GROMACS .gro file of C-alpha atoms in nm:
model
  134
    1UNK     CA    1 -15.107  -1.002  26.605
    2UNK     CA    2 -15.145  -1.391  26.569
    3UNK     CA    3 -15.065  -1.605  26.834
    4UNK     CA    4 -14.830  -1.832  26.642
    5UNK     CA    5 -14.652  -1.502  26.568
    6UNK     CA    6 -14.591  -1.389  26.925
    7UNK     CA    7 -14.573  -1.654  27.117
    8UNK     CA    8 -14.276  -1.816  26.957
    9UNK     CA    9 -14.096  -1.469  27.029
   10UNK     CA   10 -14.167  -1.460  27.389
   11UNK     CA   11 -14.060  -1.904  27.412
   12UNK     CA   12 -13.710  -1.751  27.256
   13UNK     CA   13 -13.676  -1.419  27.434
   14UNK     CA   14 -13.726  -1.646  27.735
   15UNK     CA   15 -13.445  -1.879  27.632
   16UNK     CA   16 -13.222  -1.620  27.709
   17UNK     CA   17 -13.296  -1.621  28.093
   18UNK     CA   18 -13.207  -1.967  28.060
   19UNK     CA   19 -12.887  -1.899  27.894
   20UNK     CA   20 -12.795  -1.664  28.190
   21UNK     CA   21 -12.941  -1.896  28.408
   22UNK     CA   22 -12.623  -2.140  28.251
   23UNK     CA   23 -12.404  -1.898  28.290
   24UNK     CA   24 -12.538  -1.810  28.691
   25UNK     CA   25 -12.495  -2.232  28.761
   26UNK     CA   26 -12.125  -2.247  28.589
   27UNK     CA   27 -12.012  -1.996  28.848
   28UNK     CA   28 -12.186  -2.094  29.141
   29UNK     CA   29 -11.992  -2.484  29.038
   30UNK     CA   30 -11.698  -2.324  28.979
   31UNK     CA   31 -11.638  -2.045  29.279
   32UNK     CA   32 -11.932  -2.076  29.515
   33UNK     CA   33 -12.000  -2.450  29.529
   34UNK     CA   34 -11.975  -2.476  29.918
   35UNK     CA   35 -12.228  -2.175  29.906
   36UNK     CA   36 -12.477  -2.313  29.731
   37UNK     CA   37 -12.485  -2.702  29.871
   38UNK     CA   38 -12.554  -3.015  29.719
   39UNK     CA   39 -12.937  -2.954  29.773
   40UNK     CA   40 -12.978  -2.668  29.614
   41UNK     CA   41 -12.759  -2.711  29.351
   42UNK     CA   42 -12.957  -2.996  29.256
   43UNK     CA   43 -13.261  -2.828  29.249
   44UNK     CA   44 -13.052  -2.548  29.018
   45UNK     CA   45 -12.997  -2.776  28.749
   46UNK     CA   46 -13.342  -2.936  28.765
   47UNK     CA   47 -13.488  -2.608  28.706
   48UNK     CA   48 -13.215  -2.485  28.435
   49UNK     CA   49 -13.254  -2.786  28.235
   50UNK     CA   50 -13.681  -2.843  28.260
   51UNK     CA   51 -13.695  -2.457  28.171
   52UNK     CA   52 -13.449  -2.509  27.857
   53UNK     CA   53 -13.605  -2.836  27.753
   54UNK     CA   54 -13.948  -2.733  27.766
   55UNK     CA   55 -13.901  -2.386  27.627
   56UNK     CA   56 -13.715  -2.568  27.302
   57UNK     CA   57 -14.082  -2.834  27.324
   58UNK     CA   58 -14.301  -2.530  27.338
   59UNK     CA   59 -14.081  -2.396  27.009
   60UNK     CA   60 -14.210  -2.720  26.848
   61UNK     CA   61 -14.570  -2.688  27.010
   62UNK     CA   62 -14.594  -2.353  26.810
   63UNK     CA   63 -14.470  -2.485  26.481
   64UNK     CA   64 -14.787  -2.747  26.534
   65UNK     CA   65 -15.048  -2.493  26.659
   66UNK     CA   66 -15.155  -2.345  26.336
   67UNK     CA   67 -15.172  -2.717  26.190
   68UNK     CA   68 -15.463  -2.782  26.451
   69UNK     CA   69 -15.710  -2.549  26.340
   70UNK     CA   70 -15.790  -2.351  26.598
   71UNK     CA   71 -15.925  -2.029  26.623
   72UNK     CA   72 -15.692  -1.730  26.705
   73UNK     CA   73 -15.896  -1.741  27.110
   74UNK     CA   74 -15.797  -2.133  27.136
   75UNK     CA   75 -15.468  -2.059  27.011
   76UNK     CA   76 -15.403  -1.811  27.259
   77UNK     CA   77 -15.509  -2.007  27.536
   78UNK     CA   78 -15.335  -2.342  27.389
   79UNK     CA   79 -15.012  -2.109  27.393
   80UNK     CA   80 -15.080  -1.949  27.697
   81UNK     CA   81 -15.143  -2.278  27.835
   82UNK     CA   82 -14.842  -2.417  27.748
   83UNK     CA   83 -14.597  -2.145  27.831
   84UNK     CA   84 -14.762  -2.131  28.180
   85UNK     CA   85 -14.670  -2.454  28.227
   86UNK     CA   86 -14.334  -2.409  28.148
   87UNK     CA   87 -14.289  -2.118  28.349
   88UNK     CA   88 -14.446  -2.286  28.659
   89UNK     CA   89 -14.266  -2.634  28.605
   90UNK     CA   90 -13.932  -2.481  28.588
   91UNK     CA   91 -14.014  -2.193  28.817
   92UNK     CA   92 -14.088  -2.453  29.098
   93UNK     CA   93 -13.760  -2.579  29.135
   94UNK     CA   94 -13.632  -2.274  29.164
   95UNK     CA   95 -13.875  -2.151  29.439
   96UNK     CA   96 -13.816  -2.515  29.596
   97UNK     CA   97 -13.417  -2.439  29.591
   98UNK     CA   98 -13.551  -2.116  29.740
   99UNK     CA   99 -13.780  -2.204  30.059
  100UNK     CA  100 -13.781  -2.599  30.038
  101UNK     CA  101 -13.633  -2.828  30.269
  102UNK     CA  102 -13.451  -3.168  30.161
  103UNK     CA  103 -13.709  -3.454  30.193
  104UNK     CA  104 -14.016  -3.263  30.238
  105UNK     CA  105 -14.286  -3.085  30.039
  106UNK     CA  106 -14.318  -2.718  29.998
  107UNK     CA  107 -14.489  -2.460  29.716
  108UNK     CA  108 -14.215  -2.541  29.487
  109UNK     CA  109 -14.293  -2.874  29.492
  110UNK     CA  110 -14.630  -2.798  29.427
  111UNK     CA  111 -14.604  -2.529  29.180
  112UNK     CA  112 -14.383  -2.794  28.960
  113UNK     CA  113 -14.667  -3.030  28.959
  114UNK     CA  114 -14.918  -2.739  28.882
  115UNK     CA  115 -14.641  -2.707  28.610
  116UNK     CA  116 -14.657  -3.049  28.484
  117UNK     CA  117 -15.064  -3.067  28.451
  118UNK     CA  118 -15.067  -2.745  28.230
  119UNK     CA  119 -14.810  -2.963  28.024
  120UNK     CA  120 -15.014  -3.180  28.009
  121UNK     CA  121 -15.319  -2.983  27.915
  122UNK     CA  122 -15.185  -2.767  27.640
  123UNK     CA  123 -15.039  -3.085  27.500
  124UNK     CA  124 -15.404  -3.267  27.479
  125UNK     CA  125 -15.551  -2.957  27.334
  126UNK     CA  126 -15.293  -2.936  27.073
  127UNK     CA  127 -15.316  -3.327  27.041
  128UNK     CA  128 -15.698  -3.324  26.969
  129UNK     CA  129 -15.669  -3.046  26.791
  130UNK     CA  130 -15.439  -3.218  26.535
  131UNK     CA  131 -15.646  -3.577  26.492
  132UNK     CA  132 -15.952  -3.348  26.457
  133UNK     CA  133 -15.787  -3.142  26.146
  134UNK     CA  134 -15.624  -3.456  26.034
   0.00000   0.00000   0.00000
């Protein structure tokens, strides 16, 4: 299959997570506030909202790819790229929430900065890409 074909699927299969993710943070406000702390809570929506955000950008991204003219190995990796990104950007809150401390570093931290350079990355490929086929 083409990448533009199944990528997309897996960026809106994944939006569900976020929607449960939604749901998971309305409760936790709502019942278990004192449970979860200010800290963490923080770090809950941080994550919910850069996964939602970037999932909808990479739904964009993929509308774009195909414009580029790439072949179907660049468009993989563009995609993969991307989504990786995503995944790591959002994921790192949510590992922070889980082992961080307030005011200090840990592999959340990092792996949300990891996060933000794939961004990055698949958004110069797809960038050259597009002035090249322009």
């Amino acid at each position: 299959m083409e990448p533009t074909k199944v990528l997309p699927i897996i960026a809106i299969a994944s939006l569900v997570t976020v929607e449960f993710g939604g749901h998971a943070l309305l409760r936790f406000i709502t019942t278990d506030r004192d449970k979860l702390g200010e800290f963490r809570e923080r770090f809950f929506r941080a994550g919910h909202a850069h996964a939602g955000v970037l999932l909808l950008l990479s739904l964009v991204y993929l509308l774009y790819l195909p414009r580029a003219g790439f072949s179907d190995g660049l468009e993989w990796l563009a995609g993969g790229v991307l989504l990786a990104g995503v995944l790591a950007q959002s994921g790192g809150f949510f590992l922070h929430l889980a082992v961080g401390e307030q005011s200090a570093r840990s592999s959340g931290t990092m792996l949300t900065r990891a996060g933000g350079l794939l961004l990055a990355a698949a958004l110069i490929i797809l960038a050259v890409g597009l002035a090249g086929g322009a």
